[in-house]
Coordinates of C-alpha atoms in Angstrom, one line a residue:
X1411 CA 52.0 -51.4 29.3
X1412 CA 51.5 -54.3 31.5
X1413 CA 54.4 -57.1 31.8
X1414 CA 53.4 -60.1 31.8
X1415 CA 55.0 -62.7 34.4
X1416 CA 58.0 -64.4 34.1
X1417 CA 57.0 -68.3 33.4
X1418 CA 58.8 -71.0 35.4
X1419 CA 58.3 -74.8 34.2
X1420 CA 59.5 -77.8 34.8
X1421 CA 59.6 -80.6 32.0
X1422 CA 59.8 -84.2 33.2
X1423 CA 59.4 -87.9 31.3
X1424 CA 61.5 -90.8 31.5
X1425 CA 64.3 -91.7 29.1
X1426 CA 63.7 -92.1 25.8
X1427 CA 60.0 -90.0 25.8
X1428 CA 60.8 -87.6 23.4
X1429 CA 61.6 -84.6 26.1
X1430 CA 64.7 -83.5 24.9
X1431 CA 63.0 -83.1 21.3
X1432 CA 59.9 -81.1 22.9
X1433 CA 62.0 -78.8 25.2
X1434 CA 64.2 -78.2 21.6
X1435 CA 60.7 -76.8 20.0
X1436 CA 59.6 -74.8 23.4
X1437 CA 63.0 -73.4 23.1
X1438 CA 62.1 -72.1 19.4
X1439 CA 58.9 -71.7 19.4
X1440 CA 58.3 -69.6 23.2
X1441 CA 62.0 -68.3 23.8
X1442 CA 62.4 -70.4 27.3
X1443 CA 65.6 -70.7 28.7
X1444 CA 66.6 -74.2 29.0
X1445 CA 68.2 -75.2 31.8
X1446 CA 69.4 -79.1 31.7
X1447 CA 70.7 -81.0 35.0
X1448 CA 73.0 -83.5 32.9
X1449 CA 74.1 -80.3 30.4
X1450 CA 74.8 -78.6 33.6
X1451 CA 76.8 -81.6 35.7
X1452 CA 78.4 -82.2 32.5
X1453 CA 80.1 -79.0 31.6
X1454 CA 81.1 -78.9 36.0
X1455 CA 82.9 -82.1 35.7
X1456 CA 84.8 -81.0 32.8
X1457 CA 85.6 -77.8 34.0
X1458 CA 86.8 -79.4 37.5
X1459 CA 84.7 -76.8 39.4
X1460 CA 84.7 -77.6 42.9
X1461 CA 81.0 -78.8 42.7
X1462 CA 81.9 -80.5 39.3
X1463 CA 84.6 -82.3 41.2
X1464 CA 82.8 -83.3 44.1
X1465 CA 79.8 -84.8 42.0
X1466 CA 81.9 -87.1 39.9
X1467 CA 83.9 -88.6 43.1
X1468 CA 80.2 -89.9 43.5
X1469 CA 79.6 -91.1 39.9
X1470 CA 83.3 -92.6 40.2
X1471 CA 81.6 -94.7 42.7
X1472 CA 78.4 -95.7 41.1
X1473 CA 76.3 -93.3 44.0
X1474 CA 73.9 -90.8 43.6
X1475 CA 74.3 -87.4 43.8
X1476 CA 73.3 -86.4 47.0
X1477 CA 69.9 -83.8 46.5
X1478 CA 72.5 -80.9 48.6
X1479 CA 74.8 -80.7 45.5
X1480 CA 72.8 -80.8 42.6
X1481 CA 70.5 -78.2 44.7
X1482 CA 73.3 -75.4 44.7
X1483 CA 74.0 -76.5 41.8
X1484 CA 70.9 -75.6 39.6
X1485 CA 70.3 -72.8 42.0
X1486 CA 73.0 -70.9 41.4
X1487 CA 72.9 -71.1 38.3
X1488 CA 69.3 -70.1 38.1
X1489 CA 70.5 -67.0 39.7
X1490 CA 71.4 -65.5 36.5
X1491 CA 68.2 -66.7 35.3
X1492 CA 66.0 -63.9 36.7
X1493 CA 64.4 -61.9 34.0
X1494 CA 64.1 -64.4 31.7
X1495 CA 61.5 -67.1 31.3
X1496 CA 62.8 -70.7 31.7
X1497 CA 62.5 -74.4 31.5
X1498 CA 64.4 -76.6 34.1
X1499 CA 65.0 -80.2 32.8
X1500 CA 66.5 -83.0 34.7
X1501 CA 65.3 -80.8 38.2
X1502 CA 63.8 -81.8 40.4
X1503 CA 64.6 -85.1 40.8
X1504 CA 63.5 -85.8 44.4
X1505 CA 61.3 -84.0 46.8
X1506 CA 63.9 -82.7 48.8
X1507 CA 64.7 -81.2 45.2
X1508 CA 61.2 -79.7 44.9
X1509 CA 61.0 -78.6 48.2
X1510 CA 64.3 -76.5 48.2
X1511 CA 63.7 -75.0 44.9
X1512 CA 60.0 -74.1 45.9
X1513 CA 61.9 -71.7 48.5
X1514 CA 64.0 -70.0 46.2
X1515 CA 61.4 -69.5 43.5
X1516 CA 57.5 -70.4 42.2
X1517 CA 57.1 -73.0 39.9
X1518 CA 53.8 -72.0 37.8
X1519 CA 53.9 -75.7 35.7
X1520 CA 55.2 -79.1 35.3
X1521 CA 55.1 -80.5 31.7
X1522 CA 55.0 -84.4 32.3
X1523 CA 55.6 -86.8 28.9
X1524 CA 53.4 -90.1 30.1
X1525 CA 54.7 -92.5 27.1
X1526 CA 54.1 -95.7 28.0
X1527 CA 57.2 -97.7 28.9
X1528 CA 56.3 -100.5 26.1
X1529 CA 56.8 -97.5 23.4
X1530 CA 60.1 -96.4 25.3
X1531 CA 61.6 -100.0 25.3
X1532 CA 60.6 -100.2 21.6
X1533 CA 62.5 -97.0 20.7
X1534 CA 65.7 -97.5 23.1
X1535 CA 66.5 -100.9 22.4
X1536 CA 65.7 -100.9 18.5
X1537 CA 68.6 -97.8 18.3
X1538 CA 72.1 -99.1 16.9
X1539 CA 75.3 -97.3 16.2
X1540 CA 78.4 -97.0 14.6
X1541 CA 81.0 -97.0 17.1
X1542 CA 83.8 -95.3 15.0
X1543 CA 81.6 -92.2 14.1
X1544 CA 79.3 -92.0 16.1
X1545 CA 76.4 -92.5 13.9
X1546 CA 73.0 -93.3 15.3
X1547 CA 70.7 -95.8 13.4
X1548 CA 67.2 -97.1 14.1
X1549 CA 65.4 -99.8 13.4
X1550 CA 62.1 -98.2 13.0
X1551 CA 62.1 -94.6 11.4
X1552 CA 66.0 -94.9 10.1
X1553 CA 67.1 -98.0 9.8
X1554 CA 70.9 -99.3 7.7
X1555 CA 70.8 -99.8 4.4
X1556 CA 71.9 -103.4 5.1
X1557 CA 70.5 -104.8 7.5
X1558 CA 71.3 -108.0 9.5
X1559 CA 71.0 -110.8 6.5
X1560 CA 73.4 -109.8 5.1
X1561 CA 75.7 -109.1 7.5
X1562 CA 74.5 -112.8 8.1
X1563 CA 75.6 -114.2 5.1
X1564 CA 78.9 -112.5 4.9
X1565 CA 80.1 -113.0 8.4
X1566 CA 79.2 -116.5 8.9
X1567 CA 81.9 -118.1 10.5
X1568 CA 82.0 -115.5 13.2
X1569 CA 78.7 -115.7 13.7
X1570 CA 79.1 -119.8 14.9
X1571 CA 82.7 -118.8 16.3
X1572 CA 81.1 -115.6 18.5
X1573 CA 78.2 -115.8 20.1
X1574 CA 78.5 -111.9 21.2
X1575 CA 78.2 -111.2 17.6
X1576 CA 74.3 -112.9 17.4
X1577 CA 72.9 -110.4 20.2
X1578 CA 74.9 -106.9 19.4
X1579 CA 75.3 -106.6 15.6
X1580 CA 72.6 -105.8 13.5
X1581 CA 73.0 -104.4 9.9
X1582 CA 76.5 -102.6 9.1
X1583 CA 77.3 -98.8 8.9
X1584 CA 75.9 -96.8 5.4
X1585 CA 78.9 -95.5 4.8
X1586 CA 82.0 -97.9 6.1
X1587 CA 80.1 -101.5 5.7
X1588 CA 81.3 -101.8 9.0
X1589 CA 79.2 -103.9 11.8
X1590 CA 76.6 -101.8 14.3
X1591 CA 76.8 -102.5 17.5
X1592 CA 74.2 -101.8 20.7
X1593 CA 75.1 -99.7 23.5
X1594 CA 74.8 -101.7 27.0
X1595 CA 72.5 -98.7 28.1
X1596 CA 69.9 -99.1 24.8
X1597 CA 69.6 -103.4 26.0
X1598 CA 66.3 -104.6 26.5
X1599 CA 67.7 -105.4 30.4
X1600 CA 69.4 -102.1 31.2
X1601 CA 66.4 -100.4 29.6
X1602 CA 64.1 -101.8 31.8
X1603 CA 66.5 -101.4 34.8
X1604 CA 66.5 -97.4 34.0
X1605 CA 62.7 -96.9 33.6
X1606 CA 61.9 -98.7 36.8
X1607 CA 64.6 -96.3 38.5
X1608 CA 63.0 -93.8 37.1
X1609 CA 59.3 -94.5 37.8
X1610 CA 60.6 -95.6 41.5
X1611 CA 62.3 -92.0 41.9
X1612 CA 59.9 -89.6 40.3
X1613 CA 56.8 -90.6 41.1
X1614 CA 56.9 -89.1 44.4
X1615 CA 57.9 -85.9 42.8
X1616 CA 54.8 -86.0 40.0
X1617 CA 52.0 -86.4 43.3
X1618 CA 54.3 -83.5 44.8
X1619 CA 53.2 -81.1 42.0
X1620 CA 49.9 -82.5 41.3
X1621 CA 48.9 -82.0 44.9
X1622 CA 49.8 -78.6 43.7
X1623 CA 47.8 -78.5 41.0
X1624 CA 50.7 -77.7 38.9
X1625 CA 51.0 -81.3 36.9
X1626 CA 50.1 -81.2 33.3
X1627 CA 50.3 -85.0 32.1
X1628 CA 50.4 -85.1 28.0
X1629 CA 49.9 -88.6 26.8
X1630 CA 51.0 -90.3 23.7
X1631 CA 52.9 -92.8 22.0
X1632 CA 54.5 -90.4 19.6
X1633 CA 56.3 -87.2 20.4
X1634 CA 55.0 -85.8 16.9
X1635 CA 51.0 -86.1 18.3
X1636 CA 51.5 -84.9 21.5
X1637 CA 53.7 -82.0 20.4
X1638 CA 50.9 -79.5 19.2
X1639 CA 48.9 -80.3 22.7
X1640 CA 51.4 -79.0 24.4
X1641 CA 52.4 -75.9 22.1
X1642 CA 48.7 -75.0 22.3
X1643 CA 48.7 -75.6 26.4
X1644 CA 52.2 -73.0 26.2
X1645 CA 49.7 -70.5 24.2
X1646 CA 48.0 -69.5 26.7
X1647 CA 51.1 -68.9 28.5
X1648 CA 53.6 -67.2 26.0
X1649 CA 53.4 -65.9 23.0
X1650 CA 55.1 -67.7 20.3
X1651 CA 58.3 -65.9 19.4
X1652 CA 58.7 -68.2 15.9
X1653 CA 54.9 -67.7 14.9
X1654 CA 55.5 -69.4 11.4
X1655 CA 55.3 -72.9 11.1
X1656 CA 54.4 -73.0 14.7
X1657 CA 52.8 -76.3 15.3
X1658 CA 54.8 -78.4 12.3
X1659 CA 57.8 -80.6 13.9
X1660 CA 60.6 -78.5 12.4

């Protein structure tokens, strides 16, 4: 019995594209292991590893992390990766990035989500929550029950008396009647701020792997249509381990 090769991929799109709902359903649906940069630096700082520590006296600071420590970082823990098929998310970041992990392993694909940044700053900056619980609303495919009218009409002294109040409330909270708020990082501003970070700092990295002939670009608008392209693109790859249902957004 032949056994087939271990598949190594990448999965890369700007904030707000839908990638951490596709890697969820190549997860399911191919039995990837999903390795996330942010997941990983997360769970470092809170352990107050040494690397954990080191990277958030950057953060602290407002710096980047230099490419060195989030390197060892994902390599190491990539290490205990090795007989499993996986799906790195958040790395590379940089070419430096790229090049050092292209000497400690072969990528065989890079999953790119182009959504155009219009769609993205539609999605980001029309998401509201309730501060108190947590509870995420949008205006578009989940919106309050109330929305802003009548939080409108029953707040309207506030409304002359605090101008904050015109630009972050909209609509209260289903459950509380409590006022939704936006967080600074969903403002149309900071929105815009992040994607041309992000365009400014990947882009390098996508001609990287497309010299390589290892880009695979899916384009779309919604997450739901481009989804089955790139199940059917993983078919040929993997076998689906979750045959049933396979291509339905569950």
């Amino acid at each position: 019995m032949v056994v087939p090769p271990l598949l190594r991929a990448v999965i890369m799109g700007p904030p707000g594209s839908g990638k951490g709902t596709v890697s969820a359903r190549i997860i399911k649906h191919f039995g990837m292991k999903h390795l996330s940069s942010g997941d990983l630096l997360r769970d470092n700082i809170q352990k107050r590893t040494e690397v954990g520590i080191l990277a958030k006296s950057y953060i602290d600071q407002g710096q980047l992390i230099p490419d060195d420590i989030m390197t060892q970082l994902m390599l190491n823990e990539l290490k205990g990766l090795n007989q499993y098929n996986w799906l790195l998310d958040g790395f590379p970041r940089t070419v430096a990035q790229a090049e050092a992990l292209d000497k400690e392993c072969q990528i065989d694909t890079v999953i790119n989500l182009d959504v155009p940044f219009e769609t993205i700053k539609c999605r980001l900056t029309a998401r509201w929550i309730h501060p108190a619980s947590g509870r995420v609303y949008n205006l578009e495919f989940s919106p309050p029950k109330v929305q802003n009218t009548t939080v409108f009409s029953q707040s309207l002294l506030k409304l002359f008396t605090d101008l904050e109040y015109w630009h972050r409330s909209w609509g209260i909270d289903d459950i509380t009647g409590e006022p939704l708020v936006q967080r600074d990082d969903d403002n149309p501003e900071t929105v815009t701020k992040r994607l041309q970070a992000y365009d400014a700092q990947t882009k390098p990295v996508l001609e990287y792997y497309r010299e390589k002939r290892l880009l695979k670009s899916f384009s779309g608008t919604e997450t739901n249509k481009i989804w089955p392209h790139i199940y059917a693109f993983l078919q040929t790859k993997l076998p689906d381990v979750n045959q049933k249902d396979a291509t339905t957004t569950r």
